[in-house]
Short mmCIF file of C-alpha atoms in Angstrom, two decimals:
data_model
loop_
_atom_site.label_atom_id
_atom_site.label_comp_id
_atom_site.label_asym_id
_atom_site.label_seq_id
_atom_site.Cartn_x
_atom_site.Cartn_y
_atom_site.Cartn_z
CA LEU T 16 18.84 5.71 6.01
CA ALA T 17 21.69 4.76 3.84
CA PHE T 18 23.68 1.68 5.18
CA GLY T 19 26.31 1.67 3.00
CA GLY T 20 30.03 3.31 3.51
CA ASP T 21 32.99 1.64 5.32
CA GLU T 22 33.33 0.49 8.75
CA LYS T 23 34.18 3.86 10.22
CA GLU T 24 30.90 5.39 8.51
CA ARG T 25 28.66 2.52 9.80
CA SER T 26 30.27 3.18 13.57
CA ARG T 27 29.44 6.61 13.21
CA LEU T 28 25.87 5.58 12.25
CA ALA T 29 25.51 3.06 15.37
CA VAL T 30 26.64 5.78 17.69
CA GLN T 31 24.12 8.12 16.32
CA LEU T 32 21.37 5.20 16.58
CA GLU T 33 22.37 4.43 19.86
CA THR T 34 21.98 8.23 21.04
CA PHE T 35 18.64 8.22 19.53
CA ARG T 36 17.85 5.10 21.34
CA GLU T 37 18.83 6.70 24.73
CA ARG T 38 16.71 9.91 23.73
CA THR T 39 13.76 8.02 23.01
CA ALA T 40 13.78 5.84 26.28
CA ALA T 41 13.90 9.12 28.33
CA CYS T 42 10.71 10.32 26.55
CA ARG T 43 9.00 6.82 26.92
CA GLU T 44 8.06 7.66 30.49
CA LYS T 45 6.36 10.83 29.54
CA HIS T 46 4.51 9.57 26.48
CA GLU T 47 2.94 6.72 28.64
CA THR T 48 1.84 9.00 31.54
CA THR T 49 0.32 11.51 29.18
CA PHE T 50 -0.55 10.73 25.54
CA GLN T 51 -0.84 6.89 26.56
CA ALA T 52 -3.04 7.63 29.30
CA ALA T 53 -5.16 9.94 27.44
CA MET T 54 -5.60 7.18 24.78
CA THR T 55 -6.51 4.62 27.46
CA THR T 56 -9.29 7.11 28.60
CA ALA T 57 -10.52 7.63 25.22
CA ILE T 58 -11.01 3.94 24.56
CA SER T 59 -12.80 3.47 27.68
CA GLU T 60 -15.22 6.31 26.75
CA LEU T 61 -16.06 4.31 23.53
CA GLY T 62 -19.68 3.09 23.44
CA GLU T 63 -18.41 0.15 21.18
CA ILE T 64 -14.98 -0.46 20.17
CA PRO T 65 -14.32 -1.26 16.39
CA THR T 66 -13.95 -4.91 15.95
CA SER T 67 -12.44 -4.71 12.46
CA GLY T 68 -9.54 -3.04 10.87
CA ASN T 69 -6.36 -2.08 12.60
CA PHE T 70 -7.69 -0.64 15.83
CA PRO T 71 -6.68 1.33 17.76
CA ASP T 72 -4.70 2.50 14.86
CA ARG T 73 -5.71 4.06 11.28
CA ASP T 74 -5.97 1.58 8.42
CA ARG T 75 -7.16 2.17 4.97
CA ASP T 76 -10.69 1.00 5.74
CA ASP T 77 -11.06 3.66 8.14
CA ASP T 78 -9.51 6.59 5.97
CA ASP T 79 -11.83 5.58 3.30
CA ALA T 80 -14.92 5.78 5.66
CA ASN T 81 -14.08 9.14 6.44
CA GLY T 82 -13.43 10.32 2.72
CA LEU T 83 -9.48 10.18 3.29
CA SER T 84 -8.19 8.72 0.24
CA LEU T 85 -4.64 8.43 1.74
CA SER T 86 -1.42 6.35 1.41
CA GLY T 87 0.00 6.52 5.04
CA ALA T 88 -2.60 4.38 6.94
CA LYS T 89 -0.57 1.86 8.91
CA GLY T 90 0.20 0.56 12.22
CA LYS T 91 2.90 1.69 14.66
CA GLY T 92 6.00 -0.47 14.80
CA LYS T 93 6.38 -1.39 11.20
CA ASN T 94 9.52 0.67 9.46
CA THR T 95 7.98 1.18 5.91
CA GLN T 96 11.06 3.00 4.73
CA ALA T 97 13.84 0.88 5.36
CA GLY T 98 13.08 -1.64 2.44
CA SER T 99 16.00 -2.43 0.31
CA ARG T 100 17.31 -4.37 -2.76
CA GLY T 101 18.52 -8.01 -1.87
CA GLN T 102 19.20 -9.74 2.02
CA LYS T 103 19.54 -7.14 4.57
CA SER T 104 22.65 -8.04 6.64
CA ARG T 105 22.39 -9.02 10.25
CA HIS T 106 23.93 -5.62 11.44
CA VAL T 107 21.30 -3.63 9.24
CA LYS T 108 18.47 -5.81 11.00
CA ASP T 109 19.53 -4.94 14.40
CA MET T 110 19.57 -1.46 13.57
CA LEU T 111 16.15 -1.70 11.96
CA ALA T 112 14.61 -3.48 15.05
CA THR T 113 16.24 -0.63 17.42
CA LEU T 114 14.22 1.84 15.22
CA ASP T 115 11.25 -0.26 15.61
CA GLU T 116 11.39 -0.15 19.51
CA CYS T 117 11.91 3.69 19.38
CA THR T 118 8.39 4.43 17.63
CA PHE T 119 5.41 6.32 19.43
CA ARG T 120 1.97 6.54 18.81
CA LEU T 121 0.74 10.24 17.51
CA PRO T 122 -2.76 11.31 16.98
CA SER T 123 -2.41 10.88 13.22
CA ASP T 124 -1.66 7.17 13.95
CA LEU T 125 -5.16 6.67 15.64
CA HIS T 126 -8.52 5.41 14.81
CA SER T 127 -11.14 8.29 13.76
CA CYS T 128 -13.24 7.18 16.86
CA LEU T 129 -10.36 7.98 18.77
CA ARG T 130 -8.86 11.29 17.01
CA SER T 131 -12.42 12.65 17.65
CA SER T 132 -12.27 11.89 21.31
CA PRO T 133 -12.29 15.07 23.62
CA ALA T 134 -9.21 13.29 26.20
CA LEU T 135 -7.15 13.76 22.93
CA GLN T 136 -7.96 17.06 21.61
CA GLU T 137 -5.19 18.94 22.87
CA PHE T 138 -2.26 16.18 21.71
CA ARG T 139 -4.29 16.53 18.16
CA LYS T 140 -3.74 20.34 18.41
CA ILE T 141 -0.24 20.07 19.27
CA GLU T 142 0.67 17.62 16.39
CA ARG T 143 -1.26 19.64 13.77
CA ALA T 144 1.04 22.53 14.74
CA LEU T 145 4.14 20.45 14.42
CA ARG T 146 2.78 19.48 11.03
CA GLU T 147 2.35 22.76 9.90
CA GLY T 148 5.47 23.77 10.78
CA GLN T 149 6.74 20.80 8.72
CA ALA T 150 4.83 21.73 5.85
CA ASN T 151 6.41 25.15 5.86
CA ASP T 152 9.85 23.78 5.85
CA ALA T 153 8.88 21.41 2.78
CA LEU T 154 7.39 24.13 0.80
CA ASP T 155 10.50 26.42 1.78
CA ALA T 156 12.98 23.68 0.50
CA LEU T 157 10.85 22.93 -2.69
CA ARG T 158 10.95 26.70 -3.42
CA LEU T 159 14.84 26.97 -2.89
CA HIS T 160 15.62 23.70 -5.08
CA LEU T 161 13.14 24.70 -7.84
CA THR T 162 15.15 27.96 -8.13
CA THR T 163 18.42 26.68 -7.97
CA TYR T 164 17.29 24.08 -10.74
CA LEU T 165 16.59 27.08 -12.94
CA ALA T 166 19.79 28.81 -12.08
CA LEU T 167 21.69 25.31 -13.14
CA ASN T 168 19.74 25.09 -16.31
CA VAL T 169 21.15 28.68 -17.18
CA ARG T 170 24.52 27.55 -16.17
CA LYS T 171 24.20 24.72 -18.38
CA ALA T 172 23.25 27.02 -21.21
CA GLU T 173 26.20 29.06 -20.83
CA GLY T 174 29.01 26.53 -21.70
CA ASP T 175 29.05 23.36 -24.05
CA GLY T 176 31.11 20.53 -24.69
CA VAL T 177 30.62 16.97 -23.42
CA ILE T 178 32.28 17.31 -20.28
CA HIS T 179 30.52 20.27 -19.38
CA ASN T 180 27.03 18.78 -20.18
CA THR T 181 27.67 15.52 -18.82
CA ALA T 182 28.51 17.58 -15.48
CA ALA T 183 25.73 19.72 -15.70
CA ASP T 184 23.21 17.17 -16.64
CA ARG T 185 24.32 14.99 -13.88
CA ARG T 186 23.78 17.95 -11.59
CA LEU T 187 20.34 18.86 -12.90
CA GLN T 188 19.00 15.13 -12.59
CA GLU T 189 20.26 15.23 -8.68
CA LYS T 190 18.24 18.62 -8.36
CA ARG T 191 15.08 16.77 -9.98
CA GLU T 192 15.48 13.88 -7.46
CA VAL T 193 15.70 16.44 -4.51
CA ILE T 194 12.62 18.15 -5.89
CA GLU T 195 10.70 14.82 -6.22
CA LYS T 196 11.43 14.20 -2.78
CA TRP T 197 10.31 17.46 -1.38
CA LYS T 198 7.35 17.45 -3.31
CA SER T 199 6.38 13.87 -1.87
CA LYS T 200 7.52 15.10 1.60
CA TYR T 201 4.95 17.97 1.62
CA ARG T 202 1.84 15.63 0.02
CA GLN T 203 2.60 13.16 2.91
CA ILE T 204 2.48 15.90 5.73
CA ARG T 205 -0.88 17.37 3.94
CA ASP T 206 -2.25 13.92 4.03
CA LEU T 207 -1.49 13.94 7.77
CA LEU T 208 -3.14 17.38 8.67
CA LEU T 209 -6.39 16.22 6.79
CA VAL T 210 -6.05 13.60 8.94
CA LEU T 211 -5.86 15.76 12.14
CA GLY T 212 -9.01 17.97 10.75
CA MET T 213 -7.86 20.49 8.46
CA ALA T 214 -10.34 21.19 5.95
CA ARG T 215 -9.64 19.89 2.19
CA ASP T 216 -9.75 23.80 0.98
CA ASP T 217 -7.38 24.98 3.41
CA ASN T 218 -6.19 28.19 1.65
CA THR T 219 -2.39 27.79 3.31
CA TYR T 220 -1.60 24.27 2.86
CA ARG T 221 -3.12 23.58 -0.59
CA VAL T 222 -3.00 20.77 -2.85
CA LEU T 223 0.38 20.54 -4.61
CA HIS T 224 -0.02 19.68 -8.35
CA ASP T 225 3.14 19.03 -10.75
CA GLU T 226 2.09 21.97 -12.59
CA ASP T 227 2.53 24.33 -9.92
CA CYS T 228 6.24 23.57 -9.07
CA LYS T 229 7.55 26.43 -11.46
CA ALA T 230 10.75 28.05 -10.45
CA ILE T 231 11.12 31.83 -9.71
CA THR T 232 14.42 33.43 -11.28
CA LEU T 233 17.27 34.03 -8.60
CA PHE T 234 18.88 36.83 -10.75
CA VAL T 235 17.36 39.54 -12.91
CA SER T 236 20.07 38.50 -15.72
CA GLU T 237 18.65 34.77 -15.95
CA GLN T 238 14.95 35.87 -16.28
CA LYS T 239 12.97 34.67 -19.34
CA LYS T 240 9.98 35.81 -21.14
CA GLU T 241 7.66 32.99 -19.45
CA ASP T 242 9.37 32.60 -15.79
CA SER T 243 7.06 32.29 -13.36
#
């Protein structure tokens, strides 16, 4: 979330946040009577409840014990993406608190002994299907931005001069940042797919290496000998 902008922009964001809060409240009852109820059943069926770590949530120790060297283990209710430089204003803190109130546990948030429970298998399948859709979207976006990055490089080469090159460099830097964002997004989603039971050698959602991120050309006229 970007909390800058003028008062009009902040007011618009506040309205969007309130709409999100109202929609979340409408979902809470359904969540409690379905997923939360299944989670309670899963806990009651455990022979022994883990006494260490962050149970019932995933944590780093639980991930490591299951061969999942991931970075996303955390508890719900902790907004890890909202950190900002400097002191947050009271307005920003209130908005972040509202977001914290709108979080729900998902199967990928749970400790491994709960994720494997028969009571939660249908929910795990549902989340996995949703995460696969997100992974597809992330890869599509990455392909698009890799291609447009190549096109921007071609456009830069077609002109010269300080003004032209400065503007071109700015656009290329912005595009590089977007590419890095989608690379990171895909990797995060793939981590969640592993948590949800996907095999590490899955042939569709593979490990994404930096060297894999090569652009294909958009136009024949822009092709070069060593393009992917």
